[in-house]
């Protein structure tokens, strides 16, 4: 192990997909946790789970919204968990448990950061396109197909079907921050360079995108939003789903240019699909794709349709 208690690793199964292995001592140092017993600091966790059914050998269990007691700890240990995260208030009753317990009161942001840390911060290796709004699932489908035609190996995260390239991912919705980091890690491992995420209540829990670096955010709706409306919607989406908007994040909307390119392409004959294509064009333009490359991809899309 390195001085930080981390080493690179690879796991292939979705429930165990993880890019980093971390010691309990590392987690104590970086997240202000206290581990009991103290001599368990060198224990290395290899995955993270937020319920008993997701526990695998080597897991750290974070039992959100569940009653944590000695019985749950023994169940977690039998399933192979190496440690459990518990609120500070339970330090007295659980301090003498047979399984190592990390005590601390992490908020949603810290949980997202911890999950991203363990997963190797996969969003840094991906171009992430997030679509919210009333038509987001259908728009994500068109966007992912367009990104693929542009030459990107693509992952999709949507309640209508999540994929890593051509492989369907078997997950339960809505997704937590831990689920998102797992899925992004799988996409990186499979060789994806871009991921399209549907940001709606059916796909994501609140705060699910904490510690996710979003490249392009947009909104699927019939009318083109004004600049002020777009800013308000972007602020609301970031508050609900937890992602931060930094210099890297572009907020995109359909424009006259993207509408014209979508109509002229003749890829779709119906108005709704053409509108979704226009949104996809606007998003890839915001990501820096040149119009000539977009026109070439539209020709390919027309030939394939």
Tab-separated table of C-alpha atoms in Angstrom:
chain	number	residue	atom	x	y	z
A	1	UNK	CA	0.000	0.000	0.000
A	2	UNK	CA	1.101	3.595	-0.564
A	3	UNK	CA	1.440	6.132	2.228
A	4	UNK	CA	-2.147	7.222	1.598
A	5	UNK	CA	-3.370	3.633	1.954
A	6	UNK	CA	-4.418	3.413	-1.706
A	7	UNK	CA	-3.508	1.182	-4.583
A	8	UNK	CA	-4.850	0.855	-8.103
A	9	UNK	CA	-7.113	-2.103	-8.775
A	10	UNK	CA	-9.792	-3.361	-11.141
A	11	UNK	CA	-13.014	-5.222	-10.474
A	12	UNK	CA	-15.269	-6.428	-13.256
A	13	UNK	CA	-18.639	-7.159	-11.636
A	14	UNK	CA	-21.021	-4.224	-11.367
A	15	UNK	CA	-21.592	-4.695	-7.650
A	16	UNK	CA	-17.846	-4.689	-7.041
A	17	UNK	CA	-16.664	-2.270	-9.685
A	18	UNK	CA	-14.075	-0.092	-8.071
A	19	UNK	CA	-10.909	1.671	-9.143
A	20	UNK	CA	-9.232	2.218	-5.767
A	21	UNK	CA	-8.620	0.169	-2.661
A	22	UNK	CA	-8.517	2.149	0.552
A	23	UNK	CA	-7.613	1.494	4.126
A	24	UNK	CA	-9.926	2.436	6.953
A	25	UNK	CA	-7.115	4.651	8.225
A	26	UNK	CA	-7.143	6.609	4.960
A	27	UNK	CA	-10.894	7.183	5.286
A	28	UNK	CA	-10.458	8.358	8.882
A	29	UNK	CA	-7.767	10.831	7.872
A	30	UNK	CA	-9.607	12.264	4.848
A	31	UNK	CA	-13.200	12.242	6.085
A	32	UNK	CA	-12.836	12.891	9.816
A	33	UNK	CA	-14.028	9.431	10.835
A	34	UNK	CA	-13.068	7.397	13.902
A	35	UNK	CA	-12.612	3.635	13.565
A	36	UNK	CA	-13.165	1.048	16.271
A	37	UNK	CA	-11.158	-0.983	17.044
A	38	UNK	CA	-8.217	1.297	16.350
A	39	UNK	CA	-5.946	-1.555	15.231
A	40	UNK	CA	-8.262	-2.118	12.212
A	41	UNK	CA	-6.948	1.031	10.464
A	42	UNK	CA	-4.857	-1.065	7.989
A	43	UNK	CA	-7.953	-3.025	6.839
A	44	UNK	CA	-8.484	-2.443	3.119
A	45	UNK	CA	-11.963	-2.106	1.618
A	46	UNK	CA	-12.524	-3.018	-2.022
A	47	UNK	CA	-16.130	-1.943	-2.643
A	48	UNK	CA	-18.933	0.154	-1.189
A	49	UNK	CA	-22.581	-0.755	-0.554
A	50	UNK	CA	-25.610	1.112	0.748
A	51	UNK	CA	-27.745	-1.886	1.713
A	52	UNK	CA	-27.182	-5.472	2.846
A	53	UNK	CA	-28.177	-6.958	-0.508
A	54	UNK	CA	-25.345	-5.035	-2.184
A	55	UNK	CA	-22.646	-6.182	0.245
A	56	UNK	CA	-19.803	-8.169	-1.300
A	57	UNK	CA	-16.624	-9.499	0.305
A	58	UNK	CA	-14.499	-6.455	1.127
A	59	UNK	CA	-17.400	-3.974	1.217
A	60	UNK	CA	-17.807	-0.887	3.330
A	61	UNK	CA	-21.527	-0.760	4.233
A	62	UNK	CA	-23.232	2.632	4.488
A	63	UNK	CA	-26.743	1.702	5.693
A	64	UNK	CA	-28.694	4.878	4.894
A	65	UNK	CA	-32.149	5.132	6.431
A	66	UNK	CA	-31.885	1.695	8.032
A	67	UNK	CA	-31.863	0.842	11.708
A	68	UNK	CA	-28.275	-0.018	12.525
A	69	UNK	CA	-27.750	-2.432	15.408
A	70	UNK	CA	-25.645	-5.434	16.367
A	71	UNK	CA	-27.918	-7.736	14.329
A	72	UNK	CA	-27.308	-5.747	11.122
A	73	UNK	CA	-23.583	-5.643	11.852
A	74	UNK	CA	-23.469	-9.441	12.189
A	75	UNK	CA	-25.444	-9.827	8.936
A	76	UNK	CA	-23.037	-7.479	7.170
A	77	UNK	CA	-20.076	-9.447	8.503
A	78	UNK	CA	-21.570	-12.764	7.343
A	79	UNK	CA	-22.027	-11.319	3.852
A	80	UNK	CA	-18.361	-10.343	3.759
A	81	UNK	CA	-18.367	-6.666	4.726
A	82	UNK	CA	-15.043	-5.487	6.104
A	83	UNK	CA	-16.469	-2.418	7.867
A	84	UNK	CA	-19.659	-0.428	8.488
A	85	UNK	CA	-20.192	3.342	8.677
A	86	UNK	CA	-22.301	4.395	11.682
A	87	UNK	CA	-23.466	7.733	13.129
A	88	UNK	CA	-21.394	9.157	15.970
A	89	UNK	CA	-24.409	8.789	18.287
A	90	UNK	CA	-24.062	4.984	18.090
A	91	UNK	CA	-20.426	4.943	19.103
A	92	UNK	CA	-21.200	3.711	22.608
A	93	UNK	CA	-23.547	0.804	21.722
A	94	UNK	CA	-21.514	-0.396	18.690
A	95	UNK	CA	-17.924	0.305	19.720
A	96	UNK	CA	-17.252	-3.287	20.797
A	97	UNK	CA	-18.638	-4.876	17.619
A	98	UNK	CA	-16.871	-7.850	16.013
A	99	UNK	CA	-16.672	-5.985	12.692
A	100	UNK	CA	-14.760	-2.684	12.357
A	101	UNK	CA	-17.072	0.335	12.594
A	102	UNK	CA	-16.312	3.802	11.233
A	103	UNK	CA	-18.081	6.471	13.266
A	104	UNK	CA	-18.912	9.827	11.717
A	105	UNK	CA	-21.731	12.063	10.491
A	106	UNK	CA	-21.184	12.523	6.761
A	107	UNK	CA	-23.559	14.702	4.737
A	108	UNK	CA	-24.719	13.938	1.188
A	109	UNK	CA	-21.837	15.877	-0.353
A	110	UNK	CA	-19.241	13.949	1.656
A	111	UNK	CA	-20.888	10.617	0.853
A	112	UNK	CA	-20.691	11.490	-2.851
A	113	UNK	CA	-17.046	12.464	-2.505
A	114	UNK	CA	-16.247	9.262	-0.629
A	115	UNK	CA	-17.975	7.136	-3.275
A	116	UNK	CA	-16.137	9.002	-6.054
A	117	UNK	CA	-12.845	8.651	-4.190
A	118	UNK	CA	-13.250	4.883	-3.838
A	119	UNK	CA	-14.346	4.550	-7.476
A	120	UNK	CA	-11.288	6.484	-8.673
A	121	UNK	CA	-13.205	9.657	-9.625
A	122	UNK	CA	-14.420	8.205	-12.937
A	123	UNK	CA	-16.207	11.377	-14.088
A	124	UNK	CA	-12.789	12.970	-14.630
A	125	UNK	CA	-12.131	10.417	-17.381
A	126	UNK	CA	-15.454	10.927	-19.176
A	127	UNK	CA	-17.321	13.592	-21.101
A	128	UNK	CA	-20.572	13.789	-19.157
A	129	UNK	CA	-23.779	15.048	-20.788
A	130	UNK	CA	-26.719	15.551	-18.419
A	131	UNK	CA	-30.257	16.136	-19.703
A	132	UNK	CA	-33.063	17.182	-17.373
A	133	UNK	CA	-36.624	18.292	-18.094
A	134	UNK	CA	-39.953	16.902	-19.180
A	135	UNK	CA	-38.617	14.865	-22.125
A	136	UNK	CA	-35.224	13.883	-20.759
A	137	UNK	CA	-35.314	10.088	-21.225
A	138	UNK	CA	-36.250	10.263	-24.914
A	139	UNK	CA	-33.733	13.060	-25.470
A	140	UNK	CA	-30.953	11.065	-23.798
A	141	UNK	CA	-31.643	8.174	-26.172
A	142	UNK	CA	-31.237	10.423	-29.224
A	143	UNK	CA	-28.182	12.102	-27.686
A	144	UNK	CA	-26.443	8.798	-26.991
A	145	UNK	CA	-27.066	7.621	-30.547
A	146	UNK	CA	-25.690	10.887	-31.934
A	147	UNK	CA	-22.600	10.735	-29.701
A	148	UNK	CA	-22.021	7.198	-30.976
A	149	UNK	CA	-22.236	8.333	-34.605
A	150	UNK	CA	-19.694	11.047	-33.769
A	151	UNK	CA	-17.296	8.249	-32.856
A	152	UNK	CA	-17.628	8.089	-29.083
A	153	UNK	CA	-17.950	4.835	-27.127
A	154	UNK	CA	-20.996	5.808	-25.056
A	155	UNK	CA	-22.576	4.907	-21.755
A	156	UNK	CA	-26.190	5.727	-20.871
A	157	UNK	CA	-27.735	6.172	-17.434
A	158	UNK	CA	-31.528	6.292	-17.613
A	159	UNK	CA	-34.472	4.582	-15.945
A	160	UNK	CA	-35.517	3.593	-19.482
A	161	UNK	CA	-32.320	1.522	-19.731
A	162	UNK	CA	-28.716	1.993	-18.644
A	163	UNK	CA	-25.867	0.779	-20.836
A	164	UNK	CA	-22.107	0.625	-20.896
A	165	UNK	CA	-21.459	0.611	-24.640
A	166	UNK	CA	-23.712	-2.234	-25.875
A	167	UNK	CA	-23.968	-3.967	-22.504
A	168	UNK	CA	-27.162	-3.384	-20.538
A	169	UNK	CA	-26.597	-2.703	-16.841
A	170	UNK	CA	-28.900	-4.388	-14.348
A	171	UNK	CA	-29.638	-1.735	-11.705
A	172	UNK	CA	-32.580	-0.567	-9.600
A	173	UNK	CA	-33.927	2.982	-9.841
A	174	UNK	CA	-33.765	5.676	-8.669
A	175	UNK	CA	-29.981	5.664	-8.340
A	176	UNK	CA	-27.956	6.932	-5.386
A	177	UNK	CA	-24.585	8.689	-5.445
A	178	UNK	CA	-22.946	5.327	-4.774
A	179	UNK	CA	-24.813	3.735	-7.701
A	180	UNK	CA	-23.755	6.557	-10.031
A	181	UNK	CA	-20.079	6.222	-9.142
A	182	UNK	CA	-20.309	2.451	-9.683
A	183	UNK	CA	-21.894	2.868	-13.101
A	184	UNK	CA	-19.429	5.535	-14.212
A	185	UNK	CA	-16.568	3.309	-13.084
A	186	UNK	CA	-17.967	0.441	-15.145
A	187	UNK	CA	-18.244	2.719	-18.197
A	188	UNK	CA	-14.612	3.812	-17.809
A	189	UNK	CA	-13.512	0.208	-17.424
A	190	UNK	CA	-15.404	-0.788	-20.587
A	191	UNK	CA	-13.730	1.993	-22.590
A	192	UNK	CA	-16.499	4.584	-22.799
A	193	UNK	CA	-15.412	8.158	-23.438
A	194	UNK	CA	-18.821	9.805	-22.989
A	195	UNK	CA	-21.873	9.167	-20.812
A	196	UNK	CA	-25.381	10.582	-21.273
A	197	UNK	CA	-27.331	10.873	-18.016
A	198	UNK	CA	-31.082	11.364	-17.645
A	199	UNK	CA	-31.564	13.676	-14.655
A	200	UNK	CA	-35.142	13.020	-13.647
A	201	UNK	CA	-36.830	11.717	-10.509
A	202	UNK	CA	-37.289	8.260	-12.002
A	203	UNK	CA	-33.571	7.833	-12.672
A	204	UNK	CA	-31.809	9.717	-9.866
A	205	UNK	CA	-32.278	10.225	-6.163
A	206	UNK	CA	-31.640	13.662	-4.738
A	207	UNK	CA	-27.908	14.432	-4.450
A	208	UNK	CA	-27.038	11.504	-6.747
A	209	UNK	CA	-24.577	13.605	-8.766
A	210	UNK	CA	-22.439	14.877	-5.912
A	211	UNK	CA	-18.748	14.686	-6.922
A	212	UNK	CA	-19.719	14.214	-10.591
A	213	UNK	CA	-18.038	16.607	-13.012
A	214	UNK	CA	-20.646	17.576	-15.611
A	215	UNK	CA	-19.421	18.841	-18.973
A	216	UNK	CA	-22.714	19.799	-20.612
A	217	UNK	CA	-26.095	20.316	-18.963
A	218	UNK	CA	-29.285	20.870	-20.910
A	219	UNK	CA	-33.061	20.704	-20.622
A	220	UNK	CA	-35.471	18.745	-22.779
A	221	UNK	CA	-38.669	20.678	-23.435
A	222	UNK	CA	-40.761	21.830	-26.352
A	223	UNK	CA	-39.958	25.545	-26.197
A	224	UNK	CA	-36.451	27.009	-26.292
A	225	UNK	CA	-35.826	28.564	-22.853
A	226	UNK	CA	-34.626	32.151	-22.517
A	227	UNK	CA	-31.254	32.884	-20.951
A	228	UNK	CA	-32.747	33.819	-17.569
A	229	UNK	CA	-35.014	30.763	-17.501
A	230	UNK	CA	-32.069	28.562	-18.441
A	231	UNK	CA	-29.998	29.906	-15.543
A	232	UNK	CA	-32.863	29.310	-13.093
A	233	UNK	CA	-33.373	25.740	-14.317
A	234	UNK	CA	-29.638	25.033	-14.141
A	235	UNK	CA	-29.457	26.290	-10.563
A	236	UNK	CA	-32.442	24.172	-9.544
A	237	UNK	CA	-31.041	21.020	-11.201
A	238	UNK	CA	-27.674	21.453	-9.487
A	239	UNK	CA	-29.379	21.874	-6.105
A	240	UNK	CA	-31.624	18.829	-6.538
A	241	UNK	CA	-29.081	16.406	-7.999
A	242	UNK	CA	-26.021	17.749	-6.225
A	243	UNK	CA	-23.496	18.470	-8.968
A	244	UNK	CA	-21.446	21.646	-8.876
A	245	UNK	CA	-21.206	23.946	-11.869
A	246	UNK	CA	-17.663	25.076	-12.460
A	247	UNK	CA	-15.668	26.443	-15.371
A	248	UNK	CA	-15.875	23.052	-17.063
A	249	UNK	CA	-19.683	22.951	-17.126
A	250	UNK	CA	-21.547	24.350	-20.140
A	251	UNK	CA	-25.307	24.921	-20.059
A	252	UNK	CA	-26.657	24.311	-23.550
A	253	UNK	CA	-30.004	24.998	-25.197
A	254	UNK	CA	-31.453	24.592	-28.661
A	255	UNK	CA	-30.705	27.501	-30.945
A	256	UNK	CA	-31.644	28.637	-34.439
A	257	UNK	CA	-28.440	27.008	-35.685
A	258	UNK	CA	-29.092	23.648	-34.030
A	259	UNK	CA	-32.753	23.666	-35.124
A	260	UNK	CA	-31.724	24.415	-38.723
A	261	UNK	CA	-29.104	21.648	-38.765
A	262	UNK	CA	-31.587	19.147	-37.343
A	263	UNK	CA	-34.303	20.056	-39.876
A	264	UNK	CA	-31.916	20.144	-42.846
A	265	UNK	CA	-30.476	16.742	-41.938
A	266	UNK	CA	-33.777	14.955	-42.641
A	267	UNK	CA	-32.745	12.307	-40.124
A	268	UNK	CA	-36.207	12.366	-38.545
A	269	UNK	CA	-39.539	13.205	-40.104
A	270	UNK	CA	-41.490	13.947	-36.916
A	271	UNK	CA	-41.226	17.199	-34.986
A	272	UNK	CA	-40.493	15.712	-31.546
A	273	UNK	CA	-37.545	13.612	-32.739
A	274	UNK	CA	-36.147	16.528	-34.734
A	275	UNK	CA	-36.350	18.713	-31.624
A	276	UNK	CA	-34.447	16.078	-29.631
A	277	UNK	CA	-31.810	15.921	-32.357
A	278	UNK	CA	-31.488	19.702	-32.243
A	279	UNK	CA	-30.869	19.519	-28.496
A	280	UNK	CA	-28.198	16.861	-29.076
A	281	UNK	CA	-26.533	19.092	-31.669
A	282	UNK	CA	-26.579	22.045	-29.276
A	283	UNK	CA	-24.993	19.928	-26.541
A	284	UNK	CA	-22.139	18.573	-28.658
A	285	UNK	CA	-21.511	22.077	-30.016
A	286	UNK	CA	-21.212	23.281	-26.411
A	287	UNK	CA	-18.686	20.491	-25.864
A	288	UNK	CA	-16.560	21.879	-28.694
A	289	UNK	CA	-17.518	19.654	-31.642
A	290	UNK	CA	-17.137	21.532	-34.947
A	291	UNK	CA	-20.044	22.048	-37.345
A	292	UNK	CA	-18.292	20.135	-40.139
A	293	UNK	CA	-18.025	17.076	-37.893
A	294	UNK	CA	-21.668	17.490	-36.903
A	295	UNK	CA	-22.765	17.676	-40.551
A	296	UNK	CA	-20.763	14.538	-41.335
A	297	UNK	CA	-22.358	12.720	-38.418
A	298	UNK	CA	-25.819	13.856	-39.531
A	299	UNK	CA	-25.165	12.393	-42.995
A	300	UNK	CA	-24.223	9.089	-41.376
A	301	UNK	CA	-27.314	9.235	-39.162
A	302	UNK	CA	-29.539	9.819	-42.179
A	303	UNK	CA	-27.999	6.832	-43.958
A	304	UNK	CA	-28.519	4.636	-40.903
A	305	UNK	CA	-32.097	5.762	-40.225
